[in-house]
Short mmCIF file of N, CA and C in Angstrom, two decimals:
data_model
loop_
_atom_site.label_atom_id
_atom_site.label_comp_id
_atom_site.label_asym_id
_atom_site.label_seq_id
_atom_site.Cartn_x
_atom_site.Cartn_y
_atom_site.Cartn_z
N UNK V 243 0.80 -1.20 0.00
CA UNK V 243 0.00 0.00 0.00
C UNK V 243 0.84 1.27 0.00
N UNK V 244 2.06 1.19 0.53
CA UNK V 244 2.90 2.39 0.60
C UNK V 244 3.19 2.95 -0.79
N UNK V 245 3.42 2.08 -1.76
CA UNK V 245 3.71 2.55 -3.11
C UNK V 245 2.52 3.28 -3.73
N UNK V 246 1.31 2.88 -3.35
CA UNK V 246 0.11 3.54 -3.88
C UNK V 246 -0.25 4.81 -3.13
N UNK V 247 -0.11 4.78 -1.80
CA UNK V 247 -0.65 5.86 -0.97
C UNK V 247 0.38 6.61 -0.13
N UNK V 248 1.62 6.16 -0.12
CA UNK V 248 2.63 6.82 0.71
C UNK V 248 2.24 6.75 2.17
N UNK V 249 2.35 7.85 2.87
CA UNK V 249 2.00 7.90 4.29
C UNK V 249 0.52 8.17 4.51
N UNK V 250 -0.25 8.35 3.45
CA UNK V 250 -1.67 8.71 3.57
C UNK V 250 -2.52 7.48 3.84
N UNK V 251 -3.63 7.69 4.50
CA UNK V 251 -4.60 6.63 4.80
C UNK V 251 -5.32 6.26 3.51
N UNK V 252 -5.27 4.98 3.08
CA UNK V 252 -5.87 4.59 1.80
C UNK V 252 -7.35 4.97 1.67
N UNK V 253 -8.14 4.76 2.71
CA UNK V 253 -9.56 5.09 2.64
C UNK V 253 -9.76 6.59 2.42
N UNK V 254 -8.96 7.41 3.10
CA UNK V 254 -9.06 8.86 2.93
C UNK V 254 -8.68 9.27 1.51
N UNK V 255 -7.64 8.67 0.97
CA UNK V 255 -7.20 8.99 -0.39
C UNK V 255 -8.31 8.67 -1.39
N UNK V 256 -8.93 7.50 -1.25
CA UNK V 256 -10.01 7.10 -2.16
C UNK V 256 -11.22 8.01 -2.01
N UNK V 257 -11.59 8.34 -0.77
CA UNK V 257 -12.73 9.22 -0.53
C UNK V 257 -12.49 10.61 -1.13
N UNK V 258 -11.30 11.14 -0.92
CA UNK V 258 -10.97 12.46 -1.47
C UNK V 258 -11.02 12.43 -2.99
N UNK V 259 -10.51 11.36 -3.58
CA UNK V 259 -10.54 11.24 -5.04
C UNK V 259 -11.98 11.22 -5.56
N UNK V 260 -12.85 10.48 -4.88
CA UNK V 260 -14.25 10.40 -5.30
C UNK V 260 -14.94 11.76 -5.20
N UNK V 261 -14.74 12.45 -4.09
CA UNK V 261 -15.35 13.77 -3.89
C UNK V 261 -14.80 14.76 -4.91
N UNK V 262 -13.50 14.71 -5.15
CA UNK V 262 -12.87 15.63 -6.11
C UNK V 262 -13.42 15.42 -7.51
N UNK V 263 -13.54 14.16 -7.92
CA UNK V 263 -14.07 13.88 -9.26
C UNK V 263 -15.52 14.33 -9.39
N UNK V 264 -16.31 14.08 -8.36
CA UNK V 264 -17.73 14.46 -8.38
C UNK V 264 -17.90 15.97 -8.46
N UNK V 265 -17.04 16.70 -7.76
CA UNK V 265 -17.16 18.16 -7.72
C UNK V 265 -16.39 18.86 -8.83
N UNK V 266 -15.61 18.10 -9.59
CA UNK V 266 -14.88 18.69 -10.70
C UNK V 266 -13.64 19.48 -10.30
N UNK V 267 -13.04 19.12 -9.17
CA UNK V 267 -11.82 19.80 -8.73
C UNK V 267 -10.66 18.82 -8.71
N UNK V 268 -9.47 19.33 -8.66
CA UNK V 268 -8.30 18.49 -8.59
C UNK V 268 -7.26 19.08 -7.66
N UNK V 269 -6.37 18.24 -7.20
CA UNK V 269 -5.33 18.67 -6.26
C UNK V 269 -3.98 18.37 -6.89
N UNK V 270 -3.05 19.27 -6.70
CA UNK V 270 -1.72 19.06 -7.25
C UNK V 270 -0.75 18.52 -6.21
N UNK V 271 -1.15 18.52 -4.95
CA UNK V 271 -0.28 18.05 -3.88
C UNK V 271 -1.12 17.60 -2.70
N UNK V 272 -0.55 16.74 -1.88
CA UNK V 272 -1.21 16.33 -0.64
C UNK V 272 -0.73 17.19 0.52
N UNK V 273 0.18 18.07 0.25
CA UNK V 273 0.76 18.89 1.31
C UNK V 273 0.15 20.29 1.30
N UNK V 274 0.32 20.97 2.39
CA UNK V 274 -0.13 22.35 2.50
C UNK V 274 1.10 23.25 2.58
N UNK V 275 0.97 24.41 2.02
CA UNK V 275 2.03 25.39 2.17
C UNK V 275 1.53 26.51 3.05
N UNK V 276 2.43 27.17 3.67
CA UNK V 276 2.05 28.26 4.57
C UNK V 276 2.32 29.61 3.92
N UNK V 277 2.29 29.63 2.60
CA UNK V 277 2.57 30.89 1.92
C UNK V 277 1.27 31.50 1.41
N UNK V 278 1.21 32.82 1.38
CA UNK V 278 0.02 33.49 0.84
C UNK V 278 -0.17 33.16 -0.65
N UNK V 279 -1.41 33.20 -1.10
CA UNK V 279 -1.72 32.91 -2.50
C UNK V 279 -2.15 34.19 -3.21
N UNK V 280 -1.83 34.30 -4.50
CA UNK V 280 -2.25 35.49 -5.24
C UNK V 280 -3.75 35.44 -5.50
N UNK V 281 -4.41 36.58 -5.33
CA UNK V 281 -5.85 36.64 -5.56
C UNK V 281 -6.22 38.01 -6.12
N UNK V 282 -7.18 38.02 -7.00
CA UNK V 282 -7.70 39.25 -7.58
C UNK V 282 -9.22 39.12 -7.68
N UNK V 283 -9.91 40.24 -7.67
CA UNK V 283 -11.36 40.25 -7.83
C UNK V 283 -11.76 41.51 -8.56
N UNK V 284 -12.93 41.48 -9.13
CA UNK V 284 -13.48 42.64 -9.83
C UNK V 284 -14.89 42.86 -9.32
N UNK V 285 -15.18 44.07 -8.90
CA UNK V 285 -16.53 44.40 -8.44
C UNK V 285 -16.52 44.99 -7.05
N UNK V 286 -17.66 44.90 -6.39
CA UNK V 286 -17.82 45.45 -5.05
C UNK V 286 -16.83 44.78 -4.10
N UNK V 287 -16.17 45.57 -3.28
CA UNK V 287 -15.18 45.10 -2.30
C UNK V 287 -13.94 44.48 -2.94
N UNK V 288 -13.67 44.81 -4.20
CA UNK V 288 -12.52 44.22 -4.88
C UNK V 288 -11.20 44.54 -4.19
N UNK V 289 -11.16 45.66 -3.48
CA UNK V 289 -9.92 46.05 -2.80
C UNK V 289 -9.51 45.05 -1.72
N UNK V 290 -10.45 44.27 -1.21
CA UNK V 290 -10.13 43.27 -0.18
C UNK V 290 -9.44 42.05 -0.77
N UNK V 291 -9.54 41.90 -2.09
CA UNK V 291 -9.00 40.73 -2.77
C UNK V 291 -7.90 41.12 -3.74
N UNK V 292 -6.97 41.91 -3.28
CA UNK V 292 -5.91 42.40 -4.16
C UNK V 292 -4.55 42.07 -3.56
N UNK V 293 -3.83 41.22 -4.22
CA UNK V 293 -2.49 40.88 -3.76
C UNK V 293 -2.40 39.44 -3.26
N UNK V 294 -1.52 39.24 -2.32
CA UNK V 294 -1.29 37.91 -1.76
C UNK V 294 -1.98 37.83 -0.39
N UNK V 295 -2.79 36.79 -0.20
CA UNK V 295 -3.58 36.63 1.01
C UNK V 295 -3.42 35.21 1.53
N UNK V 296 -3.38 35.05 2.83
CA UNK V 296 -3.37 33.72 3.44
C UNK V 296 -4.63 32.98 3.00
N UNK V 297 -4.47 31.77 2.50
CA UNK V 297 -5.61 31.05 1.94
C UNK V 297 -6.73 30.81 2.95
N UNK V 298 -6.41 30.77 4.24
CA UNK V 298 -7.46 30.56 5.24
C UNK V 298 -8.30 31.82 5.46
N UNK V 299 -7.80 32.95 4.99
CA UNK V 299 -8.53 34.21 5.16
C UNK V 299 -9.54 34.44 4.03
N UNK V 300 -9.38 33.78 2.91
CA UNK V 300 -10.23 34.01 1.74
C UNK V 300 -11.71 33.77 2.02
N UNK V 301 -12.11 32.63 2.62
CA UNK V 301 -13.54 32.45 2.91
C UNK V 301 -14.10 33.53 3.82
N UNK V 302 -13.31 33.98 4.78
CA UNK V 302 -13.76 35.04 5.68
C UNK V 302 -13.98 36.34 4.92
N UNK V 303 -13.09 36.64 3.99
CA UNK V 303 -13.24 37.85 3.18
C UNK V 303 -14.47 37.77 2.28
N UNK V 304 -14.74 36.58 1.76
CA UNK V 304 -15.94 36.41 0.92
C UNK V 304 -17.20 36.65 1.74
N UNK V 305 -17.26 36.06 2.94
CA UNK V 305 -18.42 36.29 3.81
C UNK V 305 -18.56 37.76 4.16
N UNK V 306 -17.45 38.40 4.46
CA UNK V 306 -17.46 39.82 4.80
C UNK V 306 -17.94 40.66 3.61
N UNK V 307 -17.46 40.34 2.42
CA UNK V 307 -17.87 41.07 1.22
C UNK V 307 -19.36 40.89 0.94
N UNK V 308 -19.90 39.73 1.30
CA UNK V 308 -21.32 39.45 1.10
C UNK V 308 -22.18 39.91 2.28
N UNK V 309 -21.52 40.51 3.28
CA UNK V 309 -22.20 40.99 4.48
C UNK V 309 -22.92 39.85 5.21
N UNK V 310 -22.22 38.72 5.32
CA UNK V 310 -22.74 37.55 6.02
C UNK V 310 -21.86 37.30 7.24
N UNK V 311 -22.48 37.16 8.41
CA UNK V 311 -21.69 36.88 9.61
C UNK V 311 -21.56 35.38 9.80
N UNK V 312 -20.48 34.99 10.44
CA UNK V 312 -20.21 33.56 10.65
C UNK V 312 -20.96 33.03 11.84
#
């Protein structure tokens, strides 16, 4: 199993693959990086989405731009 899944749990790998295929998304890595990601937006509140932002902050900014509280 190590050759197929490395250090990852086989059931988790298969489940993630199924969900990814169903939703039409793909992953390029199993690892996370701690670097900000480039983001741009056009429209209302676009200034909040300009430059490099920590990826965990993006959903919060979207909610804020939509005036939705968590």
